GROMACS .gro file of C-alpha atoms in nm:
model
  469
    1MET     CA    1   0.027  -0.044  -0.027
    2ASN     CA    2   0.131   0.323  -0.147
    3GLY     CA    3  -0.056   0.540   0.220
    4LEU     CA    4  -0.412   0.608   0.245
    5LEU     CA    5  -0.619   0.928   0.290
    6ILE     CA    6  -0.946   0.891   0.453
    7ARG     CA    7  -1.158   1.205   0.401
    8GLY     CA    8  -1.421   1.354   0.625
    9ALA     CA    9  -1.411   1.109   0.912
   10GLU     CA   10  -1.504   1.192   1.285
   11VAL     CA   11  -1.191   1.172   1.462
   12ASN     CA   12  -1.204   1.256   1.871
   13GLY     CA   13  -1.525   1.473   1.786
   14GLU     CA   14  -1.424   1.643   1.484
   15LEU     CA   15  -1.426   1.596   1.136
   16LEU     CA   16  -1.085   1.557   1.013
   17ASP     CA   17  -0.891   1.370   0.711
   18VAL     CA   18  -0.675   1.147   0.827
   19ARG     CA   19  -0.282   1.043   0.606
   20ILE     CA   20  -0.163   0.702   0.676
   21GLY     CA   21   0.152   0.629   0.542
   22ARG     CA   22   0.473   0.401   0.666
   23GLY     CA   23   0.221   0.253   0.962
   24ARG     CA   24   0.114   0.500   1.108
   25VAL     CA   25  -0.067   0.830   1.207
   26VAL     CA   26   0.125   1.078   0.996
   27GLU     CA   27  -0.124   1.356   0.933
   28LEU     CA   28  -0.448   1.518   1.050
   29GLY     CA   29  -0.663   1.819   0.892
   30TRP     CA   30  -0.891   1.956   0.686
   31SER     CA   31  -0.915   1.926   0.352
   32LEU     CA   32  -0.602   1.740   0.324
   33PRO     CA   33  -0.482   1.658  -0.077
   34ARG     CA   34  -0.394   1.359  -0.207
   35ALA     CA   35  -0.029   1.278  -0.175
   36ASP     CA   36   0.012   1.145  -0.567
   37ARG     CA   37  -0.242   0.906  -0.742
   38ALA     CA   38  -0.114   0.615  -0.609
   39GLU     CA   39  -0.213   0.691  -0.257
   40GLU     CA   40  -0.598   0.494  -0.157
   41LEU     CA   41  -0.878   0.711  -0.085
   42VAL     CA   42  -1.160   0.681   0.074
   43GLU     CA   43  -1.440   0.882   0.172
   44ALA     CA   44  -1.530   0.811   0.560
   45HIS     CA   45  -1.871   1.014   0.499
   46GLY     CA   46  -1.896   1.121   0.891
   47GLY     CA   47  -1.802   0.742   1.007
   48THR     CA   48  -1.627   0.800   1.322
   49LEU     CA   49  -1.254   0.681   1.313
   50LEU     CA   50  -1.161   0.444   1.657
   51PRO     CA   51  -0.833   0.365   1.737
   52GLY     CA   52  -0.880  -0.094   1.657
   53LEU     CA   53  -1.068  -0.277   1.950
   54THR     CA   54  -0.815  -0.523   2.181
   55ASP     CA   55  -1.012  -0.792   2.288
   56HIS     CA   56  -0.828  -0.869   2.599
   57HIS     CA   57  -0.892  -1.241   2.703
   58ILE     CA   58  -0.952  -1.501   2.402
   59HIS     CA   59  -0.810  -1.844   2.352
   60LEU     CA   60  -0.648  -1.816   2.002
   61PHE     CA   61  -0.611  -2.194   1.902
   62ALA     CA   62  -0.956  -2.305   2.100
   63THR     CA   63  -1.140  -2.025   1.916
   64ALA     CA   64  -1.024  -2.151   1.562
   65ALA     CA   65  -1.078  -2.510   1.675
   66ASP     CA   66  -1.423  -2.420   1.802
   67LEU     CA   67  -1.522  -2.257   1.467
   68ALA     CA   68  -1.467  -2.639   1.297
   69SER     CA   69  -1.588  -2.804   1.573
   70ALA     CA   70  -1.985  -2.958   1.611
   71SER     CA   71  -2.193  -2.708   1.823
   72CYS     CA   72  -2.342  -2.848   2.083
   73ASP     CA   73  -2.504  -2.561   2.250
   74PRO     CA   74  -2.790  -2.584   2.451
   75ALA     CA   75  -2.942  -2.296   2.282
   76THR     CA   76  -2.948  -2.528   1.948
   77THR     CA   77  -2.959  -2.824   2.085
   78PRO     CA   78  -3.149  -2.815   2.407
   79ASP     CA   79  -3.249  -3.189   2.439
   80ARG     CA   80  -3.074  -3.532   2.438
   81ALA     CA   81  -3.237  -3.642   2.080
   82GLY     CA   82  -3.119  -3.325   1.955
   83LEU     CA   83  -2.737  -3.381   2.067
   84ALA     CA   84  -2.751  -3.749   1.924
   85GLN     CA   85  -2.874  -3.546   1.581
   86VAL     CA   86  -2.569  -3.311   1.599
   87LEU     CA   87  -2.307  -3.598   1.674
   88ARG     CA   88  -2.437  -3.790   1.439
   89ARG     CA   89  -2.405  -3.531   1.180
   90ALA     CA   90  -2.054  -3.414   1.218
   91ARG     CA   91  -1.824  -3.531   1.006
   92PRO     CA   92  -1.471  -3.646   1.120
   93ASP     CA   93  -1.203  -3.530   1.089
   94GLY     CA   94  -0.851  -3.579   0.903
   95HIS     CA   95  -0.791  -3.805   1.190
   96GLY     CA   96  -1.129  -3.975   1.225
   97TRP     CA   97  -1.192  -3.765   1.562
   98ILE     CA   98  -1.524  -3.565   1.603
   99ARG     CA   99  -1.496  -3.282   1.863
  100GLY     CA  100  -1.803  -3.109   2.001
  101VAL     CA  101  -1.777  -2.798   2.173
  102ARG     CA  102  -2.025  -2.600   2.452
  103TYR     CA  103  -2.214  -2.874   2.587
  104HIS     CA  104  -2.409  -2.830   2.905
  105GLU     CA  105  -2.562  -3.053   3.174
  106SER     CA  106  -2.867  -2.922   3.076
  107THR     CA  107  -2.895  -3.092   2.751
  108ALA     CA  108  -2.847  -3.430   2.837
  109GLY     CA  109  -2.720  -3.440   3.190
  110ASP     CA  110  -2.394  -3.522   3.341
  111LEU     CA  111  -2.249  -3.706   3.048
  112ASP     CA  112  -1.945  -3.979   3.127
  113THR     CA  113  -1.843  -4.202   2.826
  114ALA     CA  114  -2.144  -4.529   2.851
  115GLY     CA  115  -2.363  -4.183   2.802
  116LEU     CA  116  -2.190  -4.080   2.527
  117ASP     CA  117  -2.158  -4.404   2.352
  118GLU     CA  118  -2.524  -4.393   2.356
  119LEU     CA  119  -2.526  -4.087   2.121
  120ARG     CA  120  -2.197  -4.219   1.897
  121ASP     CA  121  -2.007  -4.486   1.975
  122ASP     CA  122  -1.898  -4.553   1.570
  123VAL     CA  123  -1.583  -4.310   1.566
  124PRO     CA  124  -1.402  -4.108   1.865
  125VAL     CA  125  -1.578  -3.857   1.964
  126ARG     CA  126  -1.444  -3.600   2.232
  127LEU     CA  127  -1.724  -3.313   2.387
  128GLN     CA  128  -1.619  -2.988   2.522
  129HIS     CA  129  -1.818  -2.862   2.836
  130ARG     CA  130  -1.943  -2.494   2.746
  131SER     CA  131  -1.675  -2.395   3.100
  132GLY     CA  132  -1.392  -2.507   2.898
  133ALA     CA  133  -1.295  -2.727   3.196
  134LEU     CA  134  -1.439  -3.069   3.133
  135TRP     CA  135  -1.374  -3.292   2.791
  136VAL     CA  136  -1.596  -3.634   2.777
  137LEU     CA  137  -1.501  -3.859   2.583
  138ASN     CA  138  -1.647  -4.189   2.424
  139SER     CA  139  -1.503  -4.600   2.452
  140ARG     CA  140  -1.336  -4.527   2.125
  141ALA     CA  141  -1.186  -4.219   2.216
  142ALA     CA  142  -1.116  -4.369   2.584
  143GLU     CA  143  -0.918  -4.618   2.441
  144ALA     CA  144  -0.732  -4.400   2.173
  145VAL     CA  145  -0.559  -4.174   2.430
  146GLY     CA  146  -0.518  -4.502   2.679
  147LEU     CA  147  -0.679  -4.333   2.965
  148GLY     CA  148  -0.753  -4.654   3.127
  149SER     CA  149  -0.357  -4.641   3.189
  150GLY     CA  150  -0.346  -4.249   3.217
  151ASP     CA  151  -0.268  -4.125   3.564
  152HIS     CA  152  -0.340  -3.750   3.576
  153PRO     CA  153  -0.512  -3.597   3.902
  154GLY     CA  154  -0.794  -3.446   3.652
  155ILE     CA  155  -0.919  -3.834   3.527
  156GLU     CA  156  -1.232  -3.891   3.709
  157ARG     CA  157  -1.275  -4.260   3.839
  158ASP     CA  158  -1.583  -4.439   3.926
  159ALA     CA  159  -1.575  -4.599   4.336
  160GLY     CA  160  -1.419  -4.870   4.186
  161GLY     CA  161  -1.143  -4.705   4.037
  162HIS     CA  162  -1.213  -4.717   3.652
  163PRO     CA  163  -1.198  -4.407   3.443
  164THR     CA  164  -1.559  -4.214   3.357
  165GLY     CA  165  -1.432  -4.079   3.039
  166ARG     CA  166  -1.427  -3.727   3.207
  167LEU     CA  167  -1.121  -3.512   3.253
  168TRP     CA  168  -1.097  -3.188   3.437
  169ARG     CA  169  -0.857  -2.923   3.373
  170ALA     CA  170  -0.618  -3.184   3.133
  171ASP     CA  171  -0.596  -3.023   2.817
  172ASP     CA  172  -0.214  -3.077   2.813
  173TRP     CA  173  -0.235  -3.426   2.895
  174LEU     CA  174  -0.529  -3.515   2.622
  175ARG     CA  175  -0.325  -3.347   2.373
  176ALA     CA  176  -0.028  -3.528   2.359
  177ARG     CA  177  -0.212  -3.800   2.355
  178LEU     CA  178  -0.437  -3.710   2.082
  179PRO     CA  179  -0.345  -3.762   1.679
  180ARG     CA  180  -0.042  -3.520   1.576
  181GLY     CA  181  -0.115  -3.284   1.361
  182GLU     CA  182  -0.116  -2.913   1.211
  183PRO     CA  183  -0.290  -2.665   1.477
  184PRO     CA  184  -0.580  -2.501   1.311
  185SER     CA  185  -0.503  -2.228   1.085
  186LEU     CA  186  -0.607  -1.839   1.271
  187ALA     CA  187  -0.684  -1.699   0.893
  188GLY     CA  188  -1.049  -1.736   0.933
  189LEU     CA  189  -1.031  -1.651   1.319
  190SER     CA  190  -0.835  -1.340   1.231
  191LEU     CA  191  -1.069  -1.172   0.936
  192LEU     CA  192  -1.411  -1.255   1.224
  193LEU     CA  193  -1.189  -1.081   1.444
  194ALA     CA  194  -1.095  -0.811   1.190
  195GLY     CA  195  -1.456  -0.772   1.088
  196TYR     CA  196  -1.570  -0.674   1.475
  197GLY     CA  197  -1.261  -0.410   1.437
  198ILE     CA  198  -1.045  -0.655   1.644
  199THR     CA  199  -0.697  -0.510   1.537
  200ALA     CA  200  -0.493  -0.666   1.936
  201VAL     CA  201  -0.593  -0.994   2.149
  202THR     CA  202  -0.416  -1.126   2.440
  203ASP     CA  203  -0.410  -1.509   2.441
  204ALA     CA  204  -0.553  -1.597   2.792
  205SER     CA  205  -0.402  -1.974   2.734
  206PRO     CA  206  -0.187  -2.057   3.065
  207GLU     CA  207   0.169  -2.190   3.003
  208LEU     CA  208   0.150  -2.221   2.666
  209ASP     CA  209   0.416  -2.495   2.579
  210THR     CA  210   0.726  -2.441   2.267
  211GLY     CA  211   0.560  -2.538   2.004
  212THR     CA  212   0.254  -2.328   2.047
  213VAL     CA  213   0.409  -1.990   2.118
  214GLU     CA  214   0.610  -2.060   1.808
  215ALA     CA  215   0.288  -2.114   1.601
  216ILE     CA  216   0.139  -1.832   1.696
  217SER     CA  217   0.453  -1.656   1.595
  218ALA     CA  218   0.442  -1.793   1.276
  219ALA     CA  219   0.063  -1.715   1.241
  220THR     CA  220   0.155  -1.318   1.268
  221ALA     CA  221   0.511  -1.367   1.102
  222SER     CA  222   0.360  -1.476   0.790
  223GLY     CA  223   0.036  -1.257   0.807
  224GLU     CA  224  -0.225  -1.571   0.890
  225LEU     CA  225  -0.328  -1.392   1.159
  226ARG     CA  226  -0.304  -1.013   1.152
  227GLN     CA  227  -0.405  -0.901   1.480
  228ARG     CA  228  -0.105  -0.787   1.725
  229VAL     CA  229  -0.072  -1.082   2.031
  230LEU     CA  230   0.021  -1.041   2.339
  231LEU     CA  231   0.043  -1.398   2.557
  232LEU     CA  232  -0.029  -1.444   2.968
  233GLY     CA  233   0.141  -1.745   2.865
  234ALA     CA  234   0.436  -1.720   2.766
  235PRO     CA  235   0.747  -1.895   2.935
  236LEU     CA  236   0.834  -1.693   3.298
  237SER     CA  237   1.135  -1.607   3.133
  238SER     CA  238   0.967  -1.379   2.894
  239THR     CA  239   0.934  -1.014   2.976
  240PRO     CA  240   0.647  -0.745   2.814
  241GLY     CA  241   0.721  -0.597   2.500
  242SER     CA  242   1.022  -0.848   2.441
  243ALA     CA  243   0.906  -0.949   2.086
  244PRO     CA  244   1.200  -0.898   1.869
  245GLY     CA  245   0.973  -0.852   1.513
  246ARG     CA  246   0.735  -0.687   1.340
  247ASN     CA  247   0.398  -0.785   1.482
  248LEU     CA  248   0.578  -1.059   1.686
  249PRO     CA  249   0.368  -1.163   2.001
  250GLU     CA  250   0.473  -0.989   2.358
  251ALA     CA  251   0.509  -1.158   2.685
  252GLY     CA  252   0.211  -0.998   2.870
  253PRO     CA  253   0.118  -1.114   3.270
  254TRP     CA  254   0.183  -1.445   3.375
  255LYS     CA  255  -0.128  -1.668   3.396
  256ILE     CA  256  -0.238  -1.805   3.760
  257VAL     CA  257  -0.554  -2.051   3.707
  258LEU     CA  258  -0.693  -2.076   4.056
  259ALA     CA  259  -0.929  -2.396   3.922
  260ASP     CA  260  -1.227  -2.444   4.182
  261SER     CA  261  -1.130  -2.852   4.182
  262GLY     CA  262  -0.813  -2.801   4.309
  263LEU     CA  263  -0.726  -2.443   4.469
  264PRO     CA  264  -0.342  -2.455   4.564
  265ALA     CA  265  -0.225  -2.374   4.948
  266LEU     CA  266  -0.139  -2.028   5.060
  267ASP     CA  267   0.197  -2.042   5.050
  268GLU     CA  268   0.212  -2.231   4.698
  269LEU     CA  269   0.024  -1.928   4.579
  270THR     CA  270   0.240  -1.641   4.734
  271GLU     CA  271   0.526  -1.828   4.611
  272ALA     CA  272   0.411  -1.844   4.246
  273VAL     CA  273   0.348  -1.480   4.246
  274ALA     CA  274   0.643  -1.386   4.397
  275ALA     CA  275   0.845  -1.620   4.128
  276ALA     CA  276   0.674  -1.433   3.846
  277HIS     CA  277   0.702  -1.077   4.024
  278ARG     CA  278   1.118  -1.154   4.038
  279ALA     CA  279   1.122  -1.252   3.685
  280GLY     CA  280   0.946  -0.895   3.591
  281ARG     CA  281   0.620  -1.051   3.525
  282PRO     CA  282   0.302  -0.932   3.644
  283VAL     CA  283   0.047  -1.197   3.715
  284ALA     CA  284  -0.309  -1.237   3.564
  285ALA     CA  285  -0.524  -1.458   3.845
  286HIS     CA  286  -0.818  -1.678   3.703
  287CYS     CA  287  -1.074  -1.585   3.958
  288VAL     CA  288  -1.441  -1.725   3.912
  289THR     CA  289  -1.553  -1.805   4.278
  290ARG     CA  290  -1.573  -1.571   4.570
  291GLU     CA  291  -1.300  -1.830   4.750
  292SER     CA  292  -1.023  -1.826   4.469
  293LEU     CA  293  -1.073  -1.447   4.486
  294LEU     CA  294  -0.997  -1.395   4.851
  295LEU     CA  295  -0.685  -1.653   4.820
  296PHE     CA  296  -0.557  -1.437   4.540
  297LEU     CA  297  -0.613  -1.128   4.725
  298ILE     CA  298  -0.446  -1.265   5.024
  299ALA     CA  299  -0.134  -1.420   4.845
  300LEU     CA  300  -0.047  -1.087   4.668
  301LYS     CA  301  -0.072  -0.888   5.007
  302GLU     CA  302   0.129  -1.095   5.135
  303ALA     CA  303   0.375  -1.119   4.787
  304GLY     CA  304   0.334  -0.725   4.689
  305SER     CA  305   0.150  -0.658   4.426
  306LEU     CA  306   0.355  -0.513   4.074
  307PRO     CA  307   0.219  -0.265   3.828
  308GLY     CA  308   0.020  -0.462   3.554
  309ASP     CA  309  -0.165  -0.738   3.800
  310ARG     CA  310  -0.467  -0.838   3.719
  311LEU     CA  311  -0.781  -1.040   3.785
  312GLU     CA  312  -0.959  -1.244   3.492
  313HIS     CA  313  -1.299  -1.285   3.531
  314ALA     CA  314  -1.347  -1.193   3.891
  315SER     CA  315  -1.677  -1.362   3.827
  316LEU     CA  316  -1.814  -1.282   4.178
  317VAL     CA  317  -1.641  -1.018   4.385
  318PRO     CA  318  -1.854  -0.914   4.686
  319ALA     CA  319  -1.888  -0.569   4.761
  320ASP     CA  320  -1.657  -0.550   5.079
  321VAL     CA  321  -1.367  -0.670   4.887
  322ILE     CA  322  -1.332  -0.394   4.597
  323PRO     CA  323  -1.180  -0.126   4.822
  324GLY     CA  324  -0.887  -0.387   4.845
  325ILE     CA  325  -0.873  -0.469   4.463
  326ARG     CA  326  -0.830  -0.110   4.394
  327ARG     CA  327  -0.527  -0.074   4.692
  328LEU     CA  328  -0.342  -0.346   4.542
  329GLY     CA  329  -0.349  -0.180   4.185
  330LEU     CA  330  -0.545  -0.452   4.053
  331ARG     CA  331  -0.690  -0.428   3.682
  332VAL     CA  332  -0.933  -0.655   3.599
  333VAL     CA  333  -1.118  -0.813   3.317
  334THR     CA  334  -1.431  -0.932   3.307
  335GLN     CA  335  -1.698  -1.109   3.034
  336PRO     CA  336  -2.010  -0.932   3.062
  337GLY     CA  337  -2.111  -1.136   2.736
  338PHE     CA  338  -2.181  -1.406   2.995
  339LEU     CA  339  -2.446  -1.265   3.152
  340ALA     CA  340  -2.654  -1.230   2.759
  341ASP     CA  341  -2.567  -1.588   2.691
  342ARG     CA  342  -2.597  -1.808   3.060
  343GLY     CA  343  -2.708  -1.520   3.250
  344ASP     CA  344  -3.023  -1.774   3.349
  345ASP     CA  345  -2.765  -2.046   3.429
  346PHE     CA  346  -2.547  -1.844   3.667
  347LEU     CA  347  -2.871  -1.725   3.858
  348ARG     CA  348  -2.995  -2.065   3.875
  349GLY     CA  349  -2.662  -2.202   4.011
  350THR     CA  350  -2.594  -1.841   4.247
  351PRO     CA  351  -2.763  -1.774   4.556
  352ALA     CA  352  -2.999  -1.469   4.536
  353SER     CA  353  -2.766  -1.272   4.790
  354GLU     CA  354  -2.494  -1.282   4.520
  355HIS     CA  355  -2.666  -1.205   4.240
  356ASP     CA  356  -2.537  -0.833   4.227
  357GLU     CA  357  -2.161  -1.018   4.268
  358LEU     CA  358  -2.180  -1.147   3.883
  359TYR     CA  359  -1.960  -0.970   3.646
  360ARG     CA  360  -1.974  -0.639   3.777
  361CYS     CA  361  -1.860  -0.341   3.601
  362ALA     CA  362  -1.989  -0.040   3.688
  363SER     CA  363  -1.906  -0.038   4.071
  364LEU     CA  364  -1.539  -0.165   3.982
  365ARG     CA  365  -1.462   0.174   3.749
  366ALA     CA  366  -1.690   0.408   4.057
  367ALA     CA  367  -1.437   0.251   4.265
  368GLY     CA  368  -1.131   0.354   4.041
  369VAL     CA  369  -1.023   0.008   3.961
  370PRO     CA  370  -0.898   0.014   3.563
  371LEU     CA  371  -1.163  -0.249   3.354
  372GLY     CA  372  -1.103  -0.436   3.032
  373LEU     CA  373  -1.398  -0.620   2.868
  374SER     CA  374  -1.294  -0.898   2.660
  375SER     CA  375  -1.503  -1.240   2.516
  376ASP     CA  376  -1.352  -1.547   2.681
  377ALA     CA  377  -1.366  -1.688   2.344
  378PRO     CA  378  -1.457  -1.977   2.281
  379TYR     CA  379  -1.555  -1.992   2.580
  380GLY     CA  380  -1.759  -1.648   2.527
  381PRO     CA  381  -1.921  -1.426   2.259
  382VAL     CA  382  -1.645  -1.355   2.041
  383ASP     CA  383  -1.867  -1.066   1.891
  384PRO     CA  384  -1.690  -0.753   2.069
  385TRP     CA  385  -2.029  -0.585   2.034
  386ALA     CA  386  -2.274  -0.829   2.150
  387VAL     CA  387  -2.050  -0.800   2.456
  388MET     CA  388  -2.085  -0.397   2.483
  389ARG     CA  389  -2.393  -0.449   2.473
  390ALA     CA  390  -2.407  -0.725   2.738
  391ALA     CA  391  -2.250  -0.455   2.952
  392VAL     CA  392  -2.486  -0.216   2.902
  393ARG     CA  393  -2.805  -0.419   2.947
  394ARG     CA  394  -2.728  -0.670   3.185
  395ARG     CA  395  -3.003  -0.915   3.030
  396THR     CA  396  -3.026  -1.256   3.021
  397ARG     CA  397  -3.232  -1.429   2.749
  398SER     CA  398  -3.461  -1.510   2.921
  399GLY     CA  399  -3.499  -1.116   2.982
  400THR     CA  400  -3.382  -1.137   3.368
  401VAL     CA  401  -3.170  -0.790   3.436
  402VAL     CA  402  -2.880  -0.910   3.624
  403GLY     CA  403  -2.724  -0.652   3.867
  404PRO     CA  404  -2.912  -0.352   3.699
  405GLY     CA  405  -2.639  -0.129   3.893
  406GLU     CA  406  -2.373  -0.237   3.727
  407ARG     CA  407  -2.447  -0.109   3.380
  408LEU     CA  408  -2.223   0.090   3.183
  409THR     CA  409  -2.259   0.307   2.979
  410ALA     CA  410  -2.239   0.301   2.581
  411ALA     CA  411  -1.965   0.479   2.631
  412GLN     CA  412  -1.804   0.315   2.870
  413ALA     CA  413  -1.860   0.000   2.792
  414LEU     CA  414  -1.642   0.084   2.413
  415ASP     CA  415  -1.409   0.179   2.643
  416GLY     CA  416  -1.329  -0.110   2.745
  417TYR     CA  417  -1.255  -0.275   2.459
  418LEU     CA  418  -1.022   0.069   2.326
  419SER     CA  419  -0.738   0.022   2.658
  420PRO     CA  420  -0.404  -0.058   2.528
  421GLY     CA  421  -0.354  -0.455   2.599
  422GLN     CA  422  -0.058  -0.413   2.844
  423ARG     CA  423  -0.249  -0.193   3.035
  424PRO     CA  424  -0.620  -0.281   3.027
  425GLY     CA  425  -0.851  -0.039   3.192
  426ASP     CA  426  -0.677   0.282   3.089
  427ALA     CA  427  -0.771   0.575   2.937
  428PRO     CA  428  -0.903   0.488   2.569
  429ARG     CA  429  -0.636   0.557   2.309
  430ARG     CA  430  -0.664   0.808   2.058
  431VAL     CA  431  -0.608   0.882   1.692
  432HIS     CA  432  -0.338   1.102   1.686
  433VAL     CA  433  -0.013   1.172   1.428
  434GLY     CA  434   0.259   0.916   1.540
  435ALA     CA  435  -0.014   0.639   1.638
  436ARG     CA  436   0.026   0.323   1.487
  437ALA     CA  437  -0.259   0.275   1.221
  438ASP     CA  438  -0.394   0.008   1.397
  439LEU     CA  439  -0.739   0.144   1.343
  440VAL     CA  440  -1.148   0.081   1.285
  441LEU     CA  441  -1.404   0.297   1.056
  442LEU     CA  442  -1.731   0.272   1.106
  443HIS     CA  443  -2.012   0.351   0.910
  444THR     CA  444  -2.167   0.616   1.149
  445PRO     CA  445  -2.057   0.893   1.360
  446LEU     CA  446  -2.008   0.751   1.744
  447GLY     CA  447  -2.320   0.896   1.848
  448ALA     CA  448  -2.492   0.679   1.621
  449ALA     CA  449  -2.229   0.359   1.670
  450LEU     CA  450  -2.303   0.386   2.066
  451ASP     CA  451  -2.668   0.340   2.007
  452ARG     CA  452  -2.642   0.081   1.808
  453LEU     CA  453  -2.378  -0.144   1.926
  454ASP     CA  454  -2.362  -0.363   1.625
  455THR     CA  455  -2.083  -0.542   1.439
  456ARG     CA  456  -2.280  -0.437   1.099
  457ILE     CA  457  -2.159  -0.084   1.180
  458VAL     CA  458  -1.750  -0.212   1.084
  459ARG     CA  459  -1.677  -0.081   0.740
  460LEU     CA  460  -1.307  -0.102   0.788
  461THR     CA  461  -1.020  -0.224   0.997
  462LEU     CA  462  -0.653  -0.180   0.956
  463VAL     CA  463  -0.390  -0.299   1.079
  464GLY     CA  464  -0.042  -0.147   1.085
  465GLY     CA  465  -0.207   0.056   0.783
  466HIS     CA  466  -0.304  -0.200   0.542
  467ARG     CA  467  -0.647  -0.331   0.501
  468VAL     CA  468  -0.730  -0.667   0.691
  469ALA     CA  469  -1.136  -0.653   0.681
   0.00000   0.00000   0.00000
């Protein structure tokens, strides 16, 4: 591209022309002439030009795989007969396996090997719970991975010591025993994200192995993945901002998963936090329960905090701990999209006294806690505009409003996607001369965009000044 001139865009509240060259915004002004005939001209017609959106918590390869998997979402597969039909129609991959995703027990109960065999038993089938924490294998799959002789602590066993086919947080163990092949292409996901206006992502997968980091690096270097990437699971020896080349992944805070099924001892967690800090890495703690949140806050207080420390999800936050979160300097990256996607399930499974604690937003901002929004795709809705609408409306599928006092304004919800990856919740980035040309042009002025919060308003997405969508 020989440069780009965007004419008549709403920029920071003004109607301006924007010249882009060498991957940067090089000029802002009124009635700017084209530099030469080779410079591309885009008439914005008053549409808003924004910094590109950042999804502060996504799982790249899991989302790419999800796009190619059989969807068992209860919203579209509400009963056992429907699930059986989906699995029977699913086409095995190149290794003869079927991968189902987004299963919930409301469809056909707590499935185990026997139950999954009743639905399909002619090929290996693995079915992922929509929480991402559980896999269920049918008999052929269990035999293929040697489940009977497996020794992972997440392998669930019955009273007789026999595997049930249910694997809890055993992704690495399972992945090592699956047929080996190339990781899923990220090209389709990259185009999907660009269509939403997303130009940067934070991959929240914990403890990434060298091969996965190299695969993501290769995807960004080749242009298969056009978004800029921050890795929470980069090796602990990595340092933030250490990417050596153009658009290669950077190391972010170190991800610590506080799983409900097995919380660590306080001294163990405190040392894990301290070790990350000694390596110059902030920590990003996965907390979805009160217990995990309180444990992490105590550990962080003992280990000492570091700028950039953050809470992932913060699904349940008691009001009386918000001041402590603020004092420790924590950022919160949360996913109000879950309320629209499965909020009714949360309400059924949570005491009424805790409903206002679910996926807090407004009270955290009011307390001065930096707040970033994200998808947690593939486990939550990937569309950032849907997440923004959920943050504003906080309405479940049945129409129940969850914590009305936690509603954000549309502008605040947009801000949750406009902060930089290393500092979610900071003041939103602005378009200015010298800024990297990671931009999204909307069809409408900002006011109309905030009224709609709809992905259809996205007209053009640029990364480094180059068109992505």
